[in-house]
CSV table of N, CA and C in Angstrom, one decimal:
chain,number,residue,atom,x,y,z
H,1,UNK,N,-28.2,6.0,-7.0
H,1,UNK,CA,-27.2,5.0,-7.2
H,1,UNK,C,-28.0,3.7,-7.5
H,2,UNK,N,-27.6,3.0,-8.6
H,2,UNK,CA,-28.2,1.7,-8.9
H,2,UNK,C,-27.5,0.5,-8.3
H,3,UNK,N,-28.2,-0.2,-7.5
H,3,UNK,CA,-27.6,-1.4,-6.8
H,3,UNK,C,-28.2,-2.7,-7.3
H,4,UNK,N,-28.7,-2.7,-8.6
H,4,UNK,CA,-29.2,-4.0,-9.1
H,4,UNK,C,-28.0,-4.8,-9.6
H,5,UNK,N,-28.2,-6.1,-9.5
H,5,UNK,CA,-27.1,-7.0,-9.9
H,5,UNK,C,-27.0,-7.0,-11.5
H,6,UNK,N,-25.7,-6.9,-11.9
H,6,UNK,CA,-25.5,-6.8,-13.4
H,6,UNK,C,-24.9,-8.2,-13.9
H,7,UNK,N,-25.5,-8.7,-14.9
H,7,UNK,CA,-25.1,-9.9,-15.5
H,7,UNK,C,-23.9,-9.6,-16.4
H,8,UNK,N,-22.9,-10.5,-16.3
H,8,UNK,CA,-21.7,-10.3,-17.1
H,8,UNK,C,-21.6,-11.4,-18.2
H,9,UNK,N,-20.9,-11.1,-19.3
H,9,UNK,CA,-20.6,-12.0,-20.3
H,9,UNK,C,-19.2,-12.6,-20.1
H,10,UNK,N,-19.2,-13.9,-19.8
H,10,UNK,CA,-17.9,-14.6,-19.4
H,10,UNK,C,-17.6,-15.7,-20.4
H,11,UNK,N,-16.3,-15.7,-20.8
H,11,UNK,CA,-15.8,-16.8,-21.7
H,11,UNK,C,-14.9,-17.7,-20.8
H,12,UNK,N,-15.0,-19.0,-21.1
H,12,UNK,CA,-14.2,-20.0,-20.4
H,12,UNK,C,-13.3,-20.7,-21.4
H,13,UNK,N,-12.0,-20.8,-21.0
H,13,UNK,CA,-11.0,-21.5,-21.8
H,13,UNK,C,-10.3,-22.5,-21.0
H,14,UNK,N,-10.4,-23.8,-21.4
H,14,UNK,CA,-9.7,-24.9,-20.7
H,14,UNK,C,-8.3,-25.1,-21.5
H,15,UNK,N,-7.2,-25.1,-20.7
H,15,UNK,CA,-5.9,-25.3,-21.3
H,15,UNK,C,-5.4,-26.7,-21.0
H,16,UNK,N,-5.3,-27.6,-21.9
H,16,UNK,CA,-5.0,-28.9,-21.6
H,16,UNK,C,-4.5,-29.7,-22.8
H,17,UNK,N,-3.4,-30.5,-22.6
H,17,UNK,CA,-2.9,-31.4,-23.6
H,17,UNK,C,-3.6,-32.8,-23.5
H,18,UNK,N,-4.3,-33.0,-22.4
H,18,UNK,CA,-4.8,-34.4,-22.1
H,18,UNK,C,-6.3,-34.5,-22.1
H,19,UNK,N,-7.0,-33.4,-22.1
H,19,UNK,CA,-8.5,-33.4,-22.1
H,19,UNK,C,-9.1,-32.9,-23.4
H,20,UNK,N,-10.3,-33.2,-23.7
H,20,UNK,CA,-11.1,-32.6,-24.7
H,20,UNK,C,-12.4,-32.1,-24.1
H,21,UNK,N,-13.3,-31.5,-24.9
H,21,UNK,CA,-14.5,-30.9,-24.3
H,21,UNK,C,-15.3,-31.9,-23.6
H,22,UNK,N,-15.3,-33.2,-24.0
H,22,UNK,CA,-16.1,-34.2,-23.4
H,22,UNK,C,-15.5,-34.7,-22.0
H,23,UNK,N,-14.2,-34.7,-21.9
H,23,UNK,CA,-13.6,-35.2,-20.7
H,23,UNK,C,-13.2,-34.1,-19.7
H,24,UNK,N,-13.4,-32.8,-20.1
H,24,UNK,CA,-13.1,-31.7,-19.3
H,24,UNK,C,-14.1,-31.5,-18.2
H,25,UNK,N,-13.7,-31.4,-16.9
H,25,UNK,CA,-14.7,-31.2,-15.8
H,25,UNK,C,-14.7,-29.8,-15.3
H,26,UNK,N,-13.5,-29.2,-15.4
H,26,UNK,CA,-13.4,-27.8,-14.8
H,26,UNK,C,-14.1,-26.8,-15.6
H,27,UNK,N,-14.0,-26.8,-16.9
H,27,UNK,CA,-14.7,-25.8,-17.8
H,27,UNK,C,-16.3,-25.9,-17.5
H,28,UNK,N,-16.8,-27.1,-17.6
H,28,UNK,CA,-18.3,-27.2,-17.3
H,28,UNK,C,-18.7,-26.7,-15.9
H,29,UNK,N,-17.8,-27.0,-14.9
H,29,UNK,CA,-18.1,-26.5,-13.6
H,29,UNK,C,-18.2,-25.0,-13.6
H,30,UNK,N,-17.2,-24.3,-14.2
H,30,UNK,CA,-17.2,-22.9,-14.2
H,30,UNK,C,-18.4,-22.3,-15.0
H,31,UNK,N,-18.8,-23.0,-16.1
H,31,UNK,CA,-19.9,-22.6,-16.8
H,31,UNK,C,-21.2,-22.7,-16.0
H,32,UNK,N,-21.4,-23.8,-15.3
H,32,UNK,CA,-22.5,-24.0,-14.5
H,32,UNK,C,-22.6,-23.0,-13.3
H,33,UNK,N,-21.4,-22.7,-12.7
H,33,UNK,CA,-21.3,-21.8,-11.6
H,33,UNK,C,-21.6,-20.4,-12.0
H,34,UNK,N,-21.1,-19.9,-13.1
H,34,UNK,CA,-21.3,-18.5,-13.6
H,34,UNK,C,-22.8,-18.4,-14.0
H,35,UNK,N,-23.4,-19.4,-14.7
H,35,UNK,CA,-24.8,-19.3,-15.1
H,35,UNK,C,-25.7,-19.3,-13.9
H,36,UNK,N,-25.3,-20.0,-12.8
H,36,UNK,CA,-26.1,-20.1,-11.6
H,36,UNK,C,-26.2,-18.7,-10.9
H,37,UNK,N,-25.2,-17.9,-11.2
H,37,UNK,CA,-25.2,-16.5,-10.6
H,37,UNK,C,-25.8,-15.5,-11.5
H,38,UNK,N,-26.4,-15.9,-12.6
H,38,UNK,CA,-27.1,-15.0,-13.6
H,38,UNK,C,-26.2,-14.5,-14.6
H,39,UNK,N,-24.9,-14.9,-14.7
H,39,UNK,CA,-24.0,-14.4,-15.8
H,39,UNK,C,-24.3,-15.3,-17.1
H,40,UNK,N,-23.8,-14.8,-18.2
H,40,UNK,CA,-24.0,-15.5,-19.5
H,40,UNK,C,-22.6,-16.1,-20.0
H,41,UNK,N,-22.7,-17.3,-20.5
H,41,UNK,CA,-21.5,-17.8,-21.1
H,41,UNK,C,-21.3,-17.2,-22.5
H,42,UNK,N,-20.3,-16.4,-22.7
H,42,UNK,CA,-20.1,-15.8,-24.0
H,42,UNK,C,-19.4,-16.7,-25.0
H,43,UNK,N,-18.6,-17.6,-24.5
H,43,UNK,CA,-17.9,-18.6,-25.4
H,43,UNK,C,-17.2,-19.6,-24.5
H,44,UNK,N,-17.0,-20.8,-25.0
H,44,UNK,CA,-16.2,-21.8,-24.3
H,44,UNK,C,-15.4,-22.6,-25.3
H,45,UNK,N,-14.1,-22.7,-25.0
H,45,UNK,CA,-13.2,-23.4,-25.8
H,45,UNK,C,-12.2,-24.2,-25.0
H,46,UNK,N,-11.5,-25.1,-25.7
H,46,UNK,CA,-10.4,-25.9,-25.1
H,46,UNK,C,-9.3,-25.8,-26.1
H,47,UNK,N,-8.1,-25.6,-25.6
H,47,UNK,CA,-6.9,-25.5,-26.4
H,47,UNK,C,-5.7,-26.2,-25.8
H,48,UNK,N,-4.8,-26.7,-26.6
H,48,UNK,CA,-3.6,-27.4,-26.0
H,48,UNK,C,-2.8,-26.3,-25.3
H,49,UNK,N,-1.9,-26.8,-24.4
H,49,UNK,CA,-1.0,-25.9,-23.7
H,49,UNK,C,0.1,-25.3,-24.6
H,50,UNK,N,-0.3,-24.4,-25.5
H,50,UNK,CA,0.6,-23.8,-26.4
H,50,UNK,C,0.5,-22.3,-26.2
H,51,UNK,N,1.6,-21.6,-25.9
H,51,UNK,CA,1.6,-20.2,-25.6
H,51,UNK,C,0.9,-19.4,-26.6
H,52,UNK,N,1.2,-19.6,-27.9
H,52,UNK,CA,0.6,-18.8,-29.0
H,52,UNK,C,-0.8,-19.1,-29.3
H,53,UNK,N,-1.3,-20.3,-29.1
H,53,UNK,CA,-2.7,-20.6,-29.3
H,53,UNK,C,-3.5,-20.1,-28.2
H,54,UNK,N,-3.0,-20.2,-27.0
H,54,UNK,CA,-3.7,-19.6,-25.8
H,54,UNK,C,-3.8,-18.1,-26.0
H,55,UNK,N,-2.7,-17.5,-26.3
H,55,UNK,CA,-2.7,-16.0,-26.4
H,55,UNK,C,-3.6,-15.5,-27.5
H,56,UNK,N,-3.6,-16.3,-28.6
H,56,UNK,CA,-4.5,-15.9,-29.8
H,56,UNK,C,-6.0,-15.9,-29.4
H,57,UNK,N,-6.4,-16.9,-28.7
H,57,UNK,CA,-7.8,-17.0,-28.3
H,57,UNK,C,-8.1,-15.9,-27.3
H,58,UNK,N,-7.3,-15.7,-26.3
H,58,UNK,CA,-7.6,-14.7,-25.3
H,58,UNK,C,-7.5,-13.3,-25.8
H,59,UNK,N,-6.5,-13.1,-26.7
H,59,UNK,CA,-6.4,-11.7,-27.4
H,59,UNK,C,-7.7,-11.4,-28.2
H,60,UNK,N,-8.2,-12.4,-28.9
H,60,UNK,CA,-9.5,-12.2,-29.6
H,60,UNK,C,-10.6,-11.9,-28.7
H,61,UNK,N,-10.7,-12.6,-27.6
H,61,UNK,CA,-11.8,-12.3,-26.6
H,61,UNK,C,-11.6,-11.0,-26.0
H,62,UNK,N,-10.3,-10.6,-25.7
H,62,UNK,CA,-10.1,-9.2,-25.1
H,62,UNK,C,-10.6,-8.1,-26.1
H,63,UNK,N,-10.4,-8.4,-27.4
H,63,UNK,CA,-10.8,-7.4,-28.4
H,63,UNK,C,-12.3,-7.4,-28.7
H,64,UNK,N,-13.0,-8.4,-28.2
H,64,UNK,CA,-14.4,-8.5,-28.4
H,64,UNK,C,-15.1,-7.7,-27.3
H,65,UNK,N,-15.8,-6.6,-27.7
H,65,UNK,CA,-16.4,-5.7,-26.7
H,65,UNK,C,-17.5,-6.4,-25.9
H,66,UNK,N,-18.1,-7.5,-26.4
H,66,UNK,CA,-19.1,-8.1,-25.6
H,66,UNK,C,-18.6,-9.0,-24.5
H,67,UNK,N,-17.4,-9.4,-24.5
H,67,UNK,CA,-16.8,-10.3,-23.5
H,67,UNK,C,-16.2,-9.5,-22.4
H,68,UNK,N,-16.7,-9.6,-21.2
H,68,UNK,CA,-16.2,-8.8,-20.1
H,68,UNK,C,-15.3,-9.5,-19.1
H,69,UNK,N,-15.4,-10.9,-19.1
H,69,UNK,CA,-14.5,-11.7,-18.2
H,69,UNK,C,-14.1,-12.9,-18.9
H,70,UNK,N,-12.8,-13.3,-18.7
H,70,UNK,CA,-12.3,-14.5,-19.3
H,70,UNK,C,-11.7,-15.4,-18.1
H,71,UNK,N,-12.2,-16.6,-18.0
H,71,UNK,CA,-11.7,-17.5,-17.0
H,71,UNK,C,-11.0,-18.6,-17.7
H,72,UNK,N,-9.7,-18.8,-17.4
H,72,UNK,CA,-9.0,-20.0,-18.0
H,72,UNK,C,-8.7,-21.0,-16.8
H,73,UNK,N,-8.7,-22.2,-17.2
H,73,UNK,CA,-8.5,-23.3,-16.2
H,73,UNK,C,-7.4,-24.2,-16.8
H,74,UNK,N,-6.4,-24.4,-16.0
H,74,UNK,CA,-5.2,-25.2,-16.4
H,74,UNK,C,-4.0,-24.4,-16.8
H,75,UNK,N,-2.9,-25.1,-16.8
H,75,UNK,CA,-1.7,-24.4,-17.3
H,75,UNK,C,-1.0,-23.5,-16.3
H,76,UNK,N,-1.3,-23.6,-15.0
H,76,UNK,CA,-0.7,-22.7,-14.0
H,76,UNK,C,0.3,-23.3,-13.1
H,77,UNK,N,0.6,-24.6,-13.3
H,77,UNK,CA,1.5,-25.3,-12.5
H,77,UNK,C,3.0,-25.1,-12.9
H,78,UNK,N,3.9,-26.0,-12.5
H,78,UNK,CA,5.3,-25.8,-12.8
H,78,UNK,C,5.8,-26.8,-13.8
H,79,UNK,N,4.9,-27.6,-14.4
H,79,UNK,CA,5.4,-28.5,-15.5
H,79,UNK,C,5.8,-27.8,-16.7
H,80,UNK,N,6.6,-28.4,-17.5
H,80,UNK,CA,7.1,-27.8,-18.7
H,80,UNK,C,6.0,-27.3,-19.7
H,81,UNK,N,4.9,-27.9,-19.7
H,81,UNK,CA,3.8,-27.5,-20.6
H,81,UNK,C,2.8,-26.5,-19.9
H,82,UNK,N,3.0,-26.1,-18.7
H,82,UNK,CA,2.1,-25.2,-17.9
H,82,UNK,C,2.6,-23.8,-18.3
H,83,UNK,N,1.9,-23.2,-19.3
H,83,UNK,CA,2.4,-21.9,-19.8
H,83,UNK,C,1.4,-20.8,-19.7
H,84,UNK,N,0.3,-20.9,-19.0
H,84,UNK,CA,-0.7,-19.9,-18.9
H,84,UNK,C,-0.1,-18.5,-18.5
H,85,UNK,N,0.7,-18.5,-17.4
H,85,UNK,CA,1.2,-17.1,-17.0
H,85,UNK,C,2.1,-16.5,-18.1
H,86,UNK,N,2.9,-17.3,-18.7
H,86,UNK,CA,3.8,-16.8,-19.8
H,86,UNK,C,3.0,-16.3,-21.0
H,87,UNK,N,1.9,-17.1,-21.3
H,87,UNK,CA,1.1,-16.7,-22.5
H,87,UNK,C,0.2,-15.5,-22.2
H,88,UNK,N,-0.3,-15.4,-21.0
H,88,UNK,CA,-1.4,-14.4,-20.8
H,88,UNK,C,-1.0,-13.1,-20.1
H,89,UNK,N,0.0,-13.2,-19.2
H,89,UNK,CA,0.4,-12.0,-18.5
H,89,UNK,C,0.9,-10.9,-19.4
H,90,UNK,N,1.5,-11.2,-20.5
H,90,UNK,CA,1.9,-10.1,-21.4
H,90,UNK,C,0.7,-9.3,-22.0
H,91,UNK,N,-0.4,-9.9,-21.9
H,91,UNK,CA,-1.6,-9.2,-22.4
H,91,UNK,C,-2.3,-8.3,-21.4
H,92,UNK,N,-1.9,-8.4,-20.1
H,92,UNK,CA,-2.5,-7.6,-19.1
H,92,UNK,C,-2.1,-6.1,-19.2
H,93,UNK,N,-3.0,-5.2,-19.0
H,93,UNK,CA,-2.7,-3.8,-18.8
H,93,UNK,C,-2.4,-3.6,-17.3
H,94,UNK,N,-3.1,-4.3,-16.5
H,94,UNK,CA,-2.8,-4.3,-15.0
H,94,UNK,C,-2.9,-5.7,-14.5
H,95,UNK,N,-2.1,-6.0,-13.5
H,95,UNK,CA,-2.1,-7.3,-12.8
H,95,UNK,C,-2.9,-7.1,-11.5
H,96,UNK,N,-3.8,-8.1,-11.3
H,96,UNK,CA,-4.6,-8.1,-10.0
H,96,UNK,C,-3.8,-9.1,-9.1
H,97,UNK,N,-2.8,-8.5,-8.4
H,97,UNK,CA,-1.9,-9.4,-7.6
H,97,UNK,C,-2.7,-10.1,-6.5
H,98,UNK,N,-3.7,-9.4,-5.9
H,98,UNK,CA,-4.5,-10.0,-4.8
H,98,UNK,C,-5.2,-11.3,-5.2
H,99,UNK,N,-5.5,-11.5,-6.5
H,99,UNK,CA,-6.2,-12.7,-6.8
H,99,UNK,C,-5.4,-13.9,-6.6
H,100,UNK,N,-4.2,-14.0,-7.1
H,100,UNK,CA,-3.3,-15.1,-6.9
H,100,UNK,C,-2.9,-15.3,-5.5
H,101,UNK,N,-2.6,-14.2,-4.8
H,101,UNK,CA,-2.3,-14.2,-3.4
H,101,UNK,C,-3.4,-14.8,-2.5
H,102,UNK,N,-4.6,-14.3,-2.7
H,102,UNK,CA,-5.7,-14.9,-2.0
H,102,UNK,C,-6.0,-16.3,-2.3
H,103,UNK,N,-5.9,-16.6,-3.6
H,103,UNK,CA,-6.2,-18.0,-4.0
H,103,UNK,C,-5.2,-19.0,-3.3
H,104,UNK,N,-4.0,-18.6,-3.3
H,104,UNK,CA,-3.0,-19.5,-2.6
H,104,UNK,C,-3.2,-19.6,-1.1
H,105,UNK,N,-3.6,-18.5,-0.5
H,105,UNK,CA,-4.0,-18.5,0.9
H,105,UNK,C,-5.1,-19.5,1.2
H,106,UNK,N,-6.2,-19.3,0.4
H,106,UNK,CA,-7.4,-20.2,0.6
H,106,UNK,C,-7.0,-21.7,0.2
H,107,UNK,N,-6.2,-21.9,-0.8
H,107,UNK,CA,-5.8,-23.2,-1.1
H,107,UNK,C,-5.0,-23.9,-0.1
H,108,UNK,N,-4.3,-23.2,0.7
H,108,UNK,CA,-3.4,-23.7,1.7
H,108,UNK,C,-4.2,-24.6,2.7
H,109,UNK,N,-5.4,-24.2,3.0
H,109,UNK,CA,-6.3,-24.9,3.9
H,109,UNK,C,-6.7,-26.3,3.3
H,110,UNK,N,-6.7,-26.4,2.0
H,110,UNK,CA,-7.1,-27.6,1.3
H,110,UNK,C,-6.0,-28.5,0.9
H,111,UNK,N,-4.9,-27.9,0.5
H,111,UNK,CA,-3.8,-28.7,-0.1
H,111,UNK,C,-2.4,-28.5,0.6
H,112,UNK,N,-2.4,-27.7,1.7
H,112,UNK,CA,-1.2,-27.4,2.4
H,112,UNK,C,-0.2,-26.7,1.6
H,113,UNK,N,1.1,-27.0,1.9
H,113,UNK,CA,2.2,-26.2,1.2
H,113,UNK,C,2.3,-26.5,-0.3
H,114,UNK,N,1.5,-27.5,-0.8
H,114,UNK,CA,1.5,-27.7,-2.3
H,114,UNK,C,1.0,-26.5,-3.0
H,115,UNK,N,0.3,-25.6,-2.3
H,115,UNK,CA,-0.2,-24.4,-3.0
H,115,UNK,C,0.9,-23.5,-3.5
H,116,UNK,N,2.1,-23.6,-3.0
H,116,UNK,CA,3.2,-22.8,-3.6
H,116,UNK,C,3.5,-23.1,-5.0
H,117,UNK,N,3.0,-24.2,-5.5
H,117,UNK,CA,3.2,-24.6,-6.9
H,117,UNK,C,2.2,-24.0,-7.9
H,118,UNK,N,1.2,-23.3,-7.3
H,118,UNK,CA,0.1,-22.7,-8.1
H,118,UNK,C,0.6,-21.3,-8.6
H,119,UNK,N,0.4,-21.1,-9.9
H,119,UNK,CA,0.7,-19.7,-10.4
H,119,UNK,C,-0.5,-19.1,-10.9
H,120,UNK,N,-1.6,-19.3,-10.1
H,120,UNK,CA,-2.9,-18.6,-10.4
H,120,UNK,C,-2.7,-17.1,-10.5
H,121,UNK,N,-3.3,-16.4,-11.4
H,121,UNK,CA,-3.1,-15.0,-11.5
H,121,UNK,C,-4.3,-14.3,-12.2
H,122,UNK,N,-4.4,-13.0,-12.0
H,122,UNK,CA,-5.5,-12.3,-12.6
H,122,UNK,C,-5.0,-11.0,-13.1
H,123,UNK,N,-5.7,-10.5,-14.1
H,123,UNK,CA,-5.3,-9.2,-14.7
H,123,UNK,C,-6.5,-8.5,-15.4
H,124,UNK,N,-6.2,-7.3,-15.9
H,124,UNK,CA,-7.2,-6.5,-16.5
H,124,UNK,C,-6.6,-6.1,-17.9
H,125,UNK,N,-7.4,-6.2,-18.9
H,125,UNK,CA,-6.9,-5.8,-20.3
H,125,UNK,C,-8.0,-5.3,-21.1
H,126,UNK,N,-8.0,-4.1,-21.5
H,126,UNK,CA,-9.0,-3.5,-22.4
H,126,UNK,C,-10.4,-3.6,-21.7
H,127,UNK,N,-10.5,-3.3,-20.5
H,127,UNK,CA,-11.7,-3.5,-19.7
H,127,UNK,C,-12.2,-4.9,-19.6
H,128,UNK,N,-11.4,-5.9,-19.8
H,128,UNK,CA,-11.7,-7.3,-19.7
H,128,UNK,C,-10.9,-7.9,-18.5
H,129,UNK,N,-11.6,-8.5,-17.6
H,129,UNK,CA,-11.0,-9.2,-16.5
H,129,UNK,C,-10.5,-10.6,-17.0
H,130,UNK,N,-9.3,-11.0,-16.6
H,130,UNK,CA,-8.8,-12.3,-17.0
H,130,UNK,C,-8.3,-13.0,-15.7
H,131,UNK,N,-8.8,-14.3,-15.5
H,131,UNK,CA,-8.3,-15.0,-14.3
H,131,UNK,C,-7.8,-16.4,-14.8
H,132,UNK,N,-6.6,-16.7,-14.4
H,132,UNK,CA,-6.0,-18.0,-14.8
H,132,UNK,C,-6.0,-18.8,-13.5
H,133,UNK,N,-6.8,-19.9,-13.6
H,133,UNK,CA,-7.1,-20.8,-12.4
H,133,UNK,C,-6.5,-22.1,-12.7
H,134,UNK,N,-6.0,-22.8,-11.7
H,134,UNK,CA,-5.5,-24.2,-11.9
H,134,UNK,C,-6.5,-25.1,-12.5
H,135,UNK,N,-6.1,-26.2,-13.1
H,135,UNK,CA,-7.0,-27.0,-13.8
H,135,UNK,C,-7.9,-28.0,-13.0
H,136,UNK,N,-7.6,-28.2,-11.8
H,136,UNK,CA,-8.4,-29.2,-11.0
H,136,UNK,C,-9.8,-28.5,-10.7
H,137,UNK,N,-10.8,-29.4,-10.7
H,137,UNK,CA,-12.1,-28.9,-10.4
H,137,UNK,C,-12.2,-28.3,-9.0
H,138,UNK,N,-11.4,-28.9,-8.1
H,138,UNK,CA,-11.4,-28.3,-6.7
H,138,UNK,C,-10.8,-26.9,-6.7
H,139,UNK,N,-9.8,-26.7,-7.5
H,139,UNK,CA,-9.2,-25.3,-7.6
H,139,UNK,C,-10.2,-24.4,-8.2
H,140,UNK,N,-10.9,-24.8,-9.2
H,140,UNK,CA,-12.0,-23.9,-9.8
H,140,UNK,C,-13.1,-23.6,-8.8
H,141,UNK,N,-13.4,-24.6,-8.0
H,141,UNK,CA,-14.5,-24.3,-7.0
H,141,UNK,C,-13.9,-23.3,-5.9
H,142,UNK,N,-12.7,-23.5,-5.5
H,142,UNK,CA,-12.1,-22.5,-4.6
H,142,UNK,C,-12.1,-21.1,-5.1
H,143,UNK,N,-11.6,-21.0,-6.4
H,143,UNK,CA,-11.6,-19.7,-7.0
H,143,UNK,C,-12.9,-19.1,-7.2
H,144,UNK,N,-13.9,-19.9,-7.6
H,144,UNK,CA,-15.2,-19.3,-7.9
H,144,UNK,C,-15.9,-19.0,-6.6
H,145,UNK,N,-16.0,-20.0,-5.7
H,145,UNK,CA,-16.8,-19.8,-4.5
H,145,UNK,C,-16.3,-18.8,-3.5
H,146,UNK,N,-14.9,-18.8,-3.4
H,146,UNK,CA,-14.3,-17.9,-2.3
H,146,UNK,C,-13.9,-16.5,-2.8
H,147,UNK,N,-13.8,-16.4,-4.2
H,147,UNK,CA,-13.3,-15.1,-4.7
H,147,UNK,C,-14.2,-14.5,-5.8
H,148,UNK,N,-14.3,-15.2,-6.9
H,148,UNK,CA,-14.9,-14.7,-8.1
H,148,UNK,C,-16.4,-14.5,-8.0
H,149,UNK,N,-17.1,-15.4,-7.3
H,149,UNK,CA,-18.5,-15.2,-7.1
H,149,UNK,C,-18.9,-13.9,-6.5
H,150,UNK,N,-18.1,-13.4,-5.5
H,150,UNK,CA,-18.3,-12.2,-4.9
H,150,UNK,C,-17.8,-11.0,-5.7
H,151,UNK,N,-16.6,-11.1,-6.2
H,151,UNK,CA,-16.0,-10.0,-7.0
H,151,UNK,C,-16.6,-9.8,-8.3
H,152,UNK,N,-17.3,-10.7,-8.9
H,152,UNK,CA,-18.1,-10.5,-10.1
H,152,UNK,C,-19.5,-10.2,-9.9
H,153,UNK,N,-19.9,-9.9,-8.6
H,153,UNK,CA,-21.2,-9.5,-8.3
H,153,UNK,C,-21.2,-8.0,-8.1
H,154,UNK,N,-21.9,-7.3,-9.0
H,154,UNK,CA,-21.9,-5.8,-9.0
H,154,UNK,C,-22.5,-5.2,-7.7
H,155,UNK,N,-23.2,-6.1,-6.9
H,155,UNK,CA,-23.8,-5.5,-5.6
H,155,UNK,C,-22.9,-5.8,-4.4
H,156,UNK,N,-21.8,-6.6,-4.6
H,156,UNK,CA,-20.9,-6.9,-3.5
H,156,UNK,C,-20.2,-5.7,-2.9
H,157,UNK,N,-20.3,-5.5,-1.6
H,157,UNK,CA,-19.7,-4.4,-1.0
H,157,UNK,C,-18.7,-4.8,0.1
H,158,UNK,N,-17.6,-4.1,0.3
H,158,UNK,CA,-17.5,-2.7,0.0
H,158,UNK,C,-17.0,-2.4,-1.5
H,159,UNK,N,-16.5,-3.4,-2.2
H,159,UNK,CA,-16.1,-3.1,-3.6
H,159,UNK,C,-16.1,-4.4,-4.3
H,160,UNK,N,-16.1,-4.3,-5.7
H,160,UNK,CA,-16.1,-5.5,-6.5
H,160,UNK,C,-15.3,-5.2,-7.8
H,161,UNK,N,-15.1,-6.2,-8.6
H,161,UNK,CA,-14.4,-5.9,-9.9
H,161,UNK,C,-15.2,-5.6,-11.1
H,162,UNK,N,-16.5,-5.3,-10.9
H,162,UNK,CA,-17.3,-5.0,-12.0
H,162,UNK,C,-17.1,-3.6,-12.5
H,163,UNK,N,-16.9,-2.6,-11.6
H,163,UNK,CA,-16.7,-1.3,-12.0
H,163,UNK,C,-15.5,-1.1,-12.9
H,164,UNK,N,-14.3,-1.7,-12.7
H,164,UNK,CA,-13.2,-1.5,-13.6
H,164,UNK,C,-13.4,-2.0,-15.0
H,165,UNK,N,-14.4,-2.9,-15.2
H,165,UNK,CA,-14.6,-3.3,-16.6
H,165,UNK,C,-15.7,-2.6,-17.3
H,166,UNK,N,-16.4,-1.7,-16.6
H,166,UNK,CA,-17.5,-1.0,-17.3
H,166,UNK,C,-16.8,0.1,-18.2
H,167,UNK,N,-17.2,0.0,-19.5
H,167,UNK,CA,-16.6,0.8,-20.5
H,167,UNK,C,-17.1,2.2,-20.5
H,168,UNK,N,-18.2,2.5,-20.0
H,168,UNK,CA,-18.8,3.8,-20.0
H,168,UNK,C,-18.8,4.4,-18.6
H,169,UNK,N,-17.6,4.8,-18.2
H,169,UNK,CA,-17.4,5.4,-16.8
H,169,UNK,C,-17.2,6.9,-16.9
């Protein structure tokens, strides 16, 4: 049994009507965090909160056999332009319910009952993991440090999310 840590190819997509790549803080945080864990940035983009533009980018990444994980930041709230769940959940083959549930539980300690407004979610599509994280850098830190850092570590026990994305099982 091989217990060496496996590097993953991860794409990061910022969803925002108000930021550009220069003013975005959450995307760079996620890039720095994933690279610090030995993963590779496969691609990084920013797109406006438009269901079809989001879906097109993520669908292209899902179809790319080299991209194993997609992290989106933004678009998970309750404002009229927060459309990440509506855009991306239809692409999921399986929903990872525990991601959103655990994220909201952890967020409660930081932001109290405001966490009920978060529609953070995760899913699996074509052996690609997809996580929709709120747009604040604090939310990205919570998601990465408390959930994703461990679950994207192939050596994390008792189980992790690397095995479900391995195409040669």
